[in-house]
Coordinates of C-alpha atoms in Angstrom, one line a residue:
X4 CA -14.4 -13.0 48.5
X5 CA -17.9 -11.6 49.7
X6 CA -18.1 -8.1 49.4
X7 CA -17.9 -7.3 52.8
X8 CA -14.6 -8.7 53.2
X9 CA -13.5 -6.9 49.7
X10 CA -14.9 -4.0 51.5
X11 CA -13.1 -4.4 54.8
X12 CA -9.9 -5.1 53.1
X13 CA -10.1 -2.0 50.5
X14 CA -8.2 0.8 52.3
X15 CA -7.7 3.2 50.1
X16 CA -8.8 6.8 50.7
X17 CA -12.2 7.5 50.4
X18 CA -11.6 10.9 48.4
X19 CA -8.7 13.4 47.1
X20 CA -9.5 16.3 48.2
X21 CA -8.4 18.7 44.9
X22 CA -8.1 22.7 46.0
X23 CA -5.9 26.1 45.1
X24 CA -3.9 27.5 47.4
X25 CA -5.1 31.1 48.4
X26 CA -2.0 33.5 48.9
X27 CA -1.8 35.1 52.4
X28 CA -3.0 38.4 52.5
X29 CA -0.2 40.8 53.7
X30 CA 2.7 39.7 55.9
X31 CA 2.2 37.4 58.6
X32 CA -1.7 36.9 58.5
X33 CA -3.2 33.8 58.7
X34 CA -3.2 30.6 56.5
X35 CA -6.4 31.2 54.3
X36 CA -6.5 27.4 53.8
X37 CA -6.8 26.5 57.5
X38 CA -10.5 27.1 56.1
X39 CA -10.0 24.1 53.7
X40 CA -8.3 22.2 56.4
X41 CA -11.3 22.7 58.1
X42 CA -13.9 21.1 55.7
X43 CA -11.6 18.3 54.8
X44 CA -11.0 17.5 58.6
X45 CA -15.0 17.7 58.7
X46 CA -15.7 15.2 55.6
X47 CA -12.7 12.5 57.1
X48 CA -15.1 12.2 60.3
X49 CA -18.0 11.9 58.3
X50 CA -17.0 9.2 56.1
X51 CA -15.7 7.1 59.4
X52 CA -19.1 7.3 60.7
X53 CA -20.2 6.3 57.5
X54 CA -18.1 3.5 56.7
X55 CA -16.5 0.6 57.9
X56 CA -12.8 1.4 58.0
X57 CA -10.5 1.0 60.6
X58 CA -8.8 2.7 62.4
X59 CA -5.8 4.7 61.1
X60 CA -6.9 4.1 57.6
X61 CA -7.1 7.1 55.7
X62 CA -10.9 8.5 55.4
X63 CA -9.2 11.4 52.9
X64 CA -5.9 12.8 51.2
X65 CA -5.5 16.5 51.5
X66 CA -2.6 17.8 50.1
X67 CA -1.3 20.3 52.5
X68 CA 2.9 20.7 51.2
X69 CA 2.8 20.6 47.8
X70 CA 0.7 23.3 46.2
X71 CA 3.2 26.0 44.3
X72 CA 2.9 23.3 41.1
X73 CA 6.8 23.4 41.0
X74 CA 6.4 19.4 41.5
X75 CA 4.4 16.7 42.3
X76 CA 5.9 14.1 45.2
X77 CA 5.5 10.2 44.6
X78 CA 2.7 10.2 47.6
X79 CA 0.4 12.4 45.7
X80 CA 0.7 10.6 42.3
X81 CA 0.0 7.4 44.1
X82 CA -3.1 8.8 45.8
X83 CA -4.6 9.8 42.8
X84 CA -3.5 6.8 41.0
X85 CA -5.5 4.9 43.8
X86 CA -8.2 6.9 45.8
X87 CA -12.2 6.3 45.0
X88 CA -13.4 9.6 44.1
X89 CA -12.0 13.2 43.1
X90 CA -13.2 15.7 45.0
X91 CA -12.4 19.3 43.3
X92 CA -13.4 22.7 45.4
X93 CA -14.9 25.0 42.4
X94 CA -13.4 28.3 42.5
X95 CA -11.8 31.1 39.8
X96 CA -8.7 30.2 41.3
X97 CA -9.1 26.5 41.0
X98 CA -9.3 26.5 37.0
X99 CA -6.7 28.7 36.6
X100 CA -4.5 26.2 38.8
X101 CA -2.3 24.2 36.1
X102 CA -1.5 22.3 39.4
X103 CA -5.6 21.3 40.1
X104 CA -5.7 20.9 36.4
X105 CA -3.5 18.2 36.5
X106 CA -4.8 16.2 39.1
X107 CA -8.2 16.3 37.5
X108 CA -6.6 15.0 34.7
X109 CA -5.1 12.3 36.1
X110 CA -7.9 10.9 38.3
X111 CA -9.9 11.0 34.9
X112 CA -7.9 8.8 33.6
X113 CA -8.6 6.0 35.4
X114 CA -12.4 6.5 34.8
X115 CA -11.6 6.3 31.1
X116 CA -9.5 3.0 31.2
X117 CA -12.2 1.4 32.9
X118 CA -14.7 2.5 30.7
X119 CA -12.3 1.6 27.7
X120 CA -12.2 -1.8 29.4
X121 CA -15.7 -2.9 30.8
X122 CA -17.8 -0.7 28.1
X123 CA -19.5 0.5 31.8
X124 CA -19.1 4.4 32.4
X125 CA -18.4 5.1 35.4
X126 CA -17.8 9.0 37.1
X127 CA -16.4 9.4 40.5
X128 CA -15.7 12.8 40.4
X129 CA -17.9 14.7 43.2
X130 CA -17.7 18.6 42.3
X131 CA -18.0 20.9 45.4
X132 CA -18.5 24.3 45.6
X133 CA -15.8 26.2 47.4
X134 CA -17.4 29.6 45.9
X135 CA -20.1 29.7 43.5
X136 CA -19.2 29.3 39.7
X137 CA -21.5 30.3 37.0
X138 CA -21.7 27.5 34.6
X139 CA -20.3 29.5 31.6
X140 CA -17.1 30.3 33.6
X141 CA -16.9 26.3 33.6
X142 CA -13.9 24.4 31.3
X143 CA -15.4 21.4 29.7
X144 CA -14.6 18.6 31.9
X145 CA -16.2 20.5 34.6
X146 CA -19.4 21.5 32.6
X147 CA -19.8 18.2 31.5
X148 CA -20.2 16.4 34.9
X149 CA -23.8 15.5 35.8
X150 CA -23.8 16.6 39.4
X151 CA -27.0 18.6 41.1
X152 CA -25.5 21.2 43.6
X153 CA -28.9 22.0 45.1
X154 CA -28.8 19.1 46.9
X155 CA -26.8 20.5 49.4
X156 CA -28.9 23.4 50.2
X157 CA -29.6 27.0 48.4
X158 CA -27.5 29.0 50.9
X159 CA -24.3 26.5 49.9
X160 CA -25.4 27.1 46.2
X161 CA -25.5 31.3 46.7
X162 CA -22.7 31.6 49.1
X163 CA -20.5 28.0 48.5
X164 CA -18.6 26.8 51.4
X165 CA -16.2 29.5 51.9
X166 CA -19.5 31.5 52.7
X167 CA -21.2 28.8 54.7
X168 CA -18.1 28.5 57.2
X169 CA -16.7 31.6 57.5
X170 CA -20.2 33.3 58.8
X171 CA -21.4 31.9 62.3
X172 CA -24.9 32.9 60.7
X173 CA -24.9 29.8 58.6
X174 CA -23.3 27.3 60.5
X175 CA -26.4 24.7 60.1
X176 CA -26.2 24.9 56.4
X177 CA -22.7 24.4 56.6
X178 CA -23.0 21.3 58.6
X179 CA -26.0 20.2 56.2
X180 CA -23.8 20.6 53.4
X181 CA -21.1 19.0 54.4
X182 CA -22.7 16.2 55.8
X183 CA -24.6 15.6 52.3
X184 CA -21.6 16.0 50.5
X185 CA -20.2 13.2 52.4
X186 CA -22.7 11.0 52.1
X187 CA -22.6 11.7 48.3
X188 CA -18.6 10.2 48.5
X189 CA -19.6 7.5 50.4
X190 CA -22.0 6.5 47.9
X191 CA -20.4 7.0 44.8
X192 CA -17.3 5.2 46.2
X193 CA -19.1 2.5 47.1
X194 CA -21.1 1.8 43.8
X195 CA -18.6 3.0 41.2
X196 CA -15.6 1.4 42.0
X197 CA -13.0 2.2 39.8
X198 CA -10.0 -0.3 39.9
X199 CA -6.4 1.5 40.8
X200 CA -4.6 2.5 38.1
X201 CA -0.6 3.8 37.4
X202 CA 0.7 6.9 38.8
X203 CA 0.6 10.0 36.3
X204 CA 4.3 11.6 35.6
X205 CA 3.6 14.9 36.6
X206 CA 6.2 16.0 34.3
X207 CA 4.0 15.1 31.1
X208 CA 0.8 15.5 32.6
X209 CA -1.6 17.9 30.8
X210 CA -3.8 20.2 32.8
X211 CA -7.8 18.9 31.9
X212 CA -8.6 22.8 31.9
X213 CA -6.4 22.9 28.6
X214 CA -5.6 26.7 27.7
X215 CA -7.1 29.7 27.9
X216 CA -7.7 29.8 24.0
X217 CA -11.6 29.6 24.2
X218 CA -13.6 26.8 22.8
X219 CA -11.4 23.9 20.6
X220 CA -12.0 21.3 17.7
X221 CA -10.2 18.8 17.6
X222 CA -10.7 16.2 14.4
X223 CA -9.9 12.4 14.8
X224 CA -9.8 10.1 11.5
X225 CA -10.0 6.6 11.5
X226 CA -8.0 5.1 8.7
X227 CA -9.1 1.2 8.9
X228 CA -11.2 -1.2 7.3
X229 CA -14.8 -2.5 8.1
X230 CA -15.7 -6.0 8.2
X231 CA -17.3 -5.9 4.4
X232 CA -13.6 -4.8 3.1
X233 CA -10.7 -6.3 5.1
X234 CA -7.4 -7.8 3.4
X235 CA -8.0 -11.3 2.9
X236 CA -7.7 -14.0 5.9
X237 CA -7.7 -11.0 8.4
X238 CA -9.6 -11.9 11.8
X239 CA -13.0 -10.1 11.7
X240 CA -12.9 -9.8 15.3
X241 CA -11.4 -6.1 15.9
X242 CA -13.2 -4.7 12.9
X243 CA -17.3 -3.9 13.0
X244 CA -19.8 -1.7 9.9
X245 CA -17.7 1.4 9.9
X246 CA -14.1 2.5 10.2
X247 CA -14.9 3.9 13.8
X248 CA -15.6 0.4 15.2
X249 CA -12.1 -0.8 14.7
X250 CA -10.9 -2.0 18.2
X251 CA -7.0 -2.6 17.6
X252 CA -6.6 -4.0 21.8
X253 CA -9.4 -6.5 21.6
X254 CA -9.7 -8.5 23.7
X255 CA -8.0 -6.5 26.8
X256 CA -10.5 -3.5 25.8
X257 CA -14.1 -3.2 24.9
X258 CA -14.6 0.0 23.4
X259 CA -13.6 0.6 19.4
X260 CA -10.2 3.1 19.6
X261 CA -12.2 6.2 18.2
X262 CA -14.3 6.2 21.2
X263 CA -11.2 5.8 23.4
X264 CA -9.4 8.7 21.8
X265 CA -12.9 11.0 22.2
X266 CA -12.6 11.0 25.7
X267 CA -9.3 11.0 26.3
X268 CA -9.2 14.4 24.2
X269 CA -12.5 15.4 25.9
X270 CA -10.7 15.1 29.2
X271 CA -8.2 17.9 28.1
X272 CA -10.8 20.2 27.0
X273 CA -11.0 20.0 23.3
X274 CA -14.3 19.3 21.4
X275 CA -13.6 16.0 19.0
X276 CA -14.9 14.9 16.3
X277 CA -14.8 11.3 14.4
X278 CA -14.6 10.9 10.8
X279 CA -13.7 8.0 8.8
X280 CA -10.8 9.0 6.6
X281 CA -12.5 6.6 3.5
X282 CA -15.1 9.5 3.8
X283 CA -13.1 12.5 4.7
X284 CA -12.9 14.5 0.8
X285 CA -9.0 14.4 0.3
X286 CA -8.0 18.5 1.6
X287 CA -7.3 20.7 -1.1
X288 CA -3.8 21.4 -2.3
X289 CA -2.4 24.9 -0.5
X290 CA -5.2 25.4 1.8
X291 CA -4.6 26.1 5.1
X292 CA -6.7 23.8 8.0
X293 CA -9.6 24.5 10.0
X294 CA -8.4 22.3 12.5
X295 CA -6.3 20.2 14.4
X296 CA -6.1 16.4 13.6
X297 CA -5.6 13.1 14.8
X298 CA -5.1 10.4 11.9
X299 CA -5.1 7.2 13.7
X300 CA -4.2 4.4 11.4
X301 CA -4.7 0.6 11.3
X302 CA -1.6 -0.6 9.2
X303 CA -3.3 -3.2 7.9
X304 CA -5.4 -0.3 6.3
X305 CA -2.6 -0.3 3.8
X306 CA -3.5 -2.9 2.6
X307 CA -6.2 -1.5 0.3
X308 CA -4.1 0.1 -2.8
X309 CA -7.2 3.0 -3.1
X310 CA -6.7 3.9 0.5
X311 CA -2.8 3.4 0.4
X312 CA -2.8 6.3 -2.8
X313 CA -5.1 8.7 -0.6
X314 CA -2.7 8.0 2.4
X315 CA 0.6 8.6 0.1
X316 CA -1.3 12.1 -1.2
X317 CA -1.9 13.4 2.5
X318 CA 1.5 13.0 3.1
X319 CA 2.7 14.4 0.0
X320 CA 1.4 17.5 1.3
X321 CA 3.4 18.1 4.4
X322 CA 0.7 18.9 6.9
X323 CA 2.3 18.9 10.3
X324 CA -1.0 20.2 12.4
X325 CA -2.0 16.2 11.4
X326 CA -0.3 13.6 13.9
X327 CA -0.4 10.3 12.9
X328 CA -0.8 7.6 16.1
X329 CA -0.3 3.7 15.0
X330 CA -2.6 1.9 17.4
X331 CA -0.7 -1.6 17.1
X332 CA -1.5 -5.1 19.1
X333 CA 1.4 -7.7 19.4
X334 CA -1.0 -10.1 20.9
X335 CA -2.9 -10.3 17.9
X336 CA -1.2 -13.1 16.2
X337 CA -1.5 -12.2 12.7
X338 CA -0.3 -8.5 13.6
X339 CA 3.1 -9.9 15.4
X340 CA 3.5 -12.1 12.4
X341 CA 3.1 -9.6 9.5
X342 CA 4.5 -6.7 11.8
X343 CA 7.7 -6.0 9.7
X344 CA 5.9 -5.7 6.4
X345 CA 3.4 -3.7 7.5
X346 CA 5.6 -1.3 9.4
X347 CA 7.9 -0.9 6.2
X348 CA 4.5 -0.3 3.7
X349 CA 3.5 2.6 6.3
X350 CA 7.0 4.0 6.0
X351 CA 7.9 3.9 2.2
X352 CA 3.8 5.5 1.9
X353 CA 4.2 7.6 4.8
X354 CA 7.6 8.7 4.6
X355 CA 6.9 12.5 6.0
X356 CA 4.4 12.3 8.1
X357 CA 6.5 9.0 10.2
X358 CA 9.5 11.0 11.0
X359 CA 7.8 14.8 11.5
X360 CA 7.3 16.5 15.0
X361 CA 8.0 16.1 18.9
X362 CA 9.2 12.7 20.3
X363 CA 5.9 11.4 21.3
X364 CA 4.8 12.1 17.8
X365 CA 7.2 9.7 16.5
X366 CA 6.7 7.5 18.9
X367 CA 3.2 7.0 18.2
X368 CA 3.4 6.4 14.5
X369 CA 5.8 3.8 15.3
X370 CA 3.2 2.0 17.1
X371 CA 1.5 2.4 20.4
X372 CA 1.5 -1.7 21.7
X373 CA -0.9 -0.9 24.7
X374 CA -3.8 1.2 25.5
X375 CA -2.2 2.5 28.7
X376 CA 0.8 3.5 26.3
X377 CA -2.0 5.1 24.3
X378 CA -3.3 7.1 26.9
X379 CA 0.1 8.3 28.0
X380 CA 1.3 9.4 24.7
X381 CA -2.3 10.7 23.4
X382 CA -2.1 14.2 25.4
X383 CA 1.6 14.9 24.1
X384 CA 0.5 14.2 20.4
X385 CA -2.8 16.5 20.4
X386 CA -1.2 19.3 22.0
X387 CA 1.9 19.2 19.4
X388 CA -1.2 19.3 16.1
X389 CA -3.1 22.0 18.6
X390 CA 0.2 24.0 18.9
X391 CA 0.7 22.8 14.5
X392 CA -2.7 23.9 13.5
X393 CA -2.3 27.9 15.1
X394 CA 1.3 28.3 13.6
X395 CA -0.1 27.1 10.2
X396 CA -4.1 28.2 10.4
X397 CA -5.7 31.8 9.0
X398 CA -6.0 34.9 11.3
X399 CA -9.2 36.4 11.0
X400 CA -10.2 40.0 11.6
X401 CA -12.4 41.3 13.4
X402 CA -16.4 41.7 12.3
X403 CA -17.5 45.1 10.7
X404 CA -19.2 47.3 13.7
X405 CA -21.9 49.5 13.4
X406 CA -24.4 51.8 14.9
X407 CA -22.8 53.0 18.4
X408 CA -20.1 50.1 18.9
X409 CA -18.6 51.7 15.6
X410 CA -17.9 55.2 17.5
X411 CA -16.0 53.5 20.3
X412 CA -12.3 53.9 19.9
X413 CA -10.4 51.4 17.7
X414 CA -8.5 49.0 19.0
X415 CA -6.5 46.5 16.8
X416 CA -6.7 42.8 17.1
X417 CA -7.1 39.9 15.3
X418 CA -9.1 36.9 15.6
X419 CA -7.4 33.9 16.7
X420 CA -8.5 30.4 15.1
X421 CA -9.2 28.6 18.2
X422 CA -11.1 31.5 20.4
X423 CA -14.8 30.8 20.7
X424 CA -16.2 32.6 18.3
X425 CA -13.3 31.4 15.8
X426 CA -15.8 29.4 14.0
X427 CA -17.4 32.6 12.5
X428 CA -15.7 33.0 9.1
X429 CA -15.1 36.1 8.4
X430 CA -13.3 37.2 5.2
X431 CA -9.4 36.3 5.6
X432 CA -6.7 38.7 5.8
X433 CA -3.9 36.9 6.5
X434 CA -2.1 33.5 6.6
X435 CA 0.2 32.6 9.6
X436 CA 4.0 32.2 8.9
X437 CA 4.2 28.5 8.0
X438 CA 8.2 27.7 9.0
X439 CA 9.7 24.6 7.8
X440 CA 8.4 21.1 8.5
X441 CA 11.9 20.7 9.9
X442 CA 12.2 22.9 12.5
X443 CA 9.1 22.1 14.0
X444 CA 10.5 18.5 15.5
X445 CA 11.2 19.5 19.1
X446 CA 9.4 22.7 19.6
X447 CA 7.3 22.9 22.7
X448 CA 4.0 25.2 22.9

């Protein structure tokens, strides 16, 4: 098929159009999103000049029913699961919209899986301003994106387009900047191309703003072999120099699973970081973590008596803010075949950490047979170590003032582990109440 006729035949929405809903002000005034409604009308006329679609093909998807976040209908997830680029209206109120967050989240998906797939990057998400944002007010998935606002003018950079059309004054920098940001769809739809992916559950969907806890670490270990020390007759092909360069889905996937996992917890705002757990010095007996942690594990890992023994001690130690996720591929033909053994050697050296924490968690140290499975069940198993590593971590206090600042009146607080400055380590005061292993299992944060 030329790609004309791929084009012609491609009728999927050009854009999502991703926005909060602004509250009425008062009884019975008018919609403050018939603004939004506005723009979005603007952009679908745009694009149809623009582009060859037919007519009654959708140009856009505005959502204008569903915007409380008490649900998501089947239409929406299927948009998202389908359209060619995400377009999210920046505002205060956008970020703090769990609702926004989610769909973010779930368009990024589909960006990642075709990265994890082709080993080609590819962003189709096309930020626009609906009021100016300074960039520290940003969450990380938004401050990340590569995306050069001035291009639309320096009026729709000052004022955003809530400014531009609400005040007659700046009607021709409205147009300009709407007109640009369409084009700017058009062309990032047409070169990226992301393939469709499966609707998101809403219900289990994670916001990709994360919480309002500051900046986050997240810690992912790789617990595999390397082509110089695999088990003997073991296929080479899914291994590479270093733990990290294990790919467990080869062939269907192209990336090694570390790098998989990076983004993936990227996308919900934490910052990872990969380790190889042959290098990682064994954590001292007692001591309370410093982060959060992802121990993904190759069973055939096991395999290796010195790495089974340090695998056995971490679980001696009952550390539930670590969540082990068993990356497992029954199309790999000496996997199917030595599946049972290798699943009961994980178990008998594993015994805690395999039956420990939510549903998902469990579920993903039983084995996760598919990277879409892995990308479902990922989000569900950070945020049950994120929720793990504050019940279990050290409170800090507050640092010492002086001069002026230490004649203000005191106010009492602590420090919590994850805030933004948590990294500071100031002297401890305090441990958090550590409950029981056991009654963590179904607790939700």
């Amino acid at each position: 098929m030329s790609d004309y006729a791929r084009r012609t035949a491609d009728h999927r929405p050009y854009f999502f159009l991703s926005y909060a809903h602004t509250p009425r002000y008062g009884a019975g005034g008018p919609d403050p999103d018939m603004w939004v409604e506005r723009l979005f009308r603007d952009l679908c006329g745009h694009v149809m000049a623009m582009t060859d679609l037919p007519a009654g093909s959708p140009a856009g998807f505005m959502d204008r029913e569903i915007r409380s976040g008490e649900g998501w209908s089947e239409r929406l997830g299927d948009v998202l699961a389908t359209c060619r680029v995400f377009v999210p209206l920046f505002s205060p109120r956008f970020f703090a919209s769990e609702m926004c967050g989610k769909e973010w989240y779930a368009f990024a998906q589909r960006a990642i899986y075709h990265h994890a797939k082709s080993n080609e990057p590819a962003e189709a998400i096309v930020p626009a301003l609906w009021v100016p944002m300074p960039p520290e007010q940003l969450p990380g998935p938004a401050e990340r994106l590569q995306f050069n606002h001035r291009a639309f003018g320096d009026r729709y950079v000052t004022d955003g387009l809530y400014g531009l059309i609400k005040l007659r004054v700046f009607a021709e920098e409205y147009e300009a900047a709407v007109y640009e940001l369409a084009k700017r769809i058009v062309s990032v739809a047409d070169t990226t191309q992301i393939p469709p992916g499966s609707p998101v559950d809403y219900r289990h969907a994670p916001s990709a703003f994360g919480r309002p806890s500051g900046t986050r670490s997240m810690q992912l270990t790789i617990a595999a072999p390397t082509q110089h020390d695999l088990p003997e007759g073991r296929a080479p092909a899914y291994y590479g120099g270093r733990s990290q360069d294990w790919n467990p889905y080869h062939p269907d996937t192209a990336r090694p699973v570390a790098l998989v996992a990076q983004d993936l917890v990227r996308s919900l705002n934490y910052q990872p970081t990969v380790a190889s757990f042959d290098l990682e010095p064994p954590p001292e007996p007692g001591q309370p973590p410093t982060r959060p942690e992802i121990l993904l594990i190759d069973r055939w890992a096991l395999e290796d008596d010195g790495r089974c023994a340090k695998l056995a001690a971490l679980d001696a130690e009952k550390r539930p803010w670590v969540s082990v996720v068993v990356p497992w591929n029954r199309e790999d033909p000496q996997s199917r075949l030595s599946e049972a053994e290798l699943i009961e050697k994980l178990e008998r050296t594993m015994p805690h950490q395999m039956s420990q924490g939510r549903p998902a968690c469990r579920a993903a140290a039983r084995g996760v047979l598919s990277m879409e499975h892995f990308g479902q069940l990922l989000p569900e198993v950070v945020e049950s170590a994120a929720a793990e590593f504050l019940r279990y971590a050290e409170v800090f206090a507050p640092p010492v003032l002086t001069g002026a600042a230490a004649d203000l009146p005191a106010r009492p607080w602590l420090e919590g582990p994850m805030a933004e400055h948590g990294t500071h380590r100031h002297a401890p005061t305090t441990r958090g109440t550590a409950p029981d292993a056991e009654d963590t299992d179904d607790s939700r944060s």
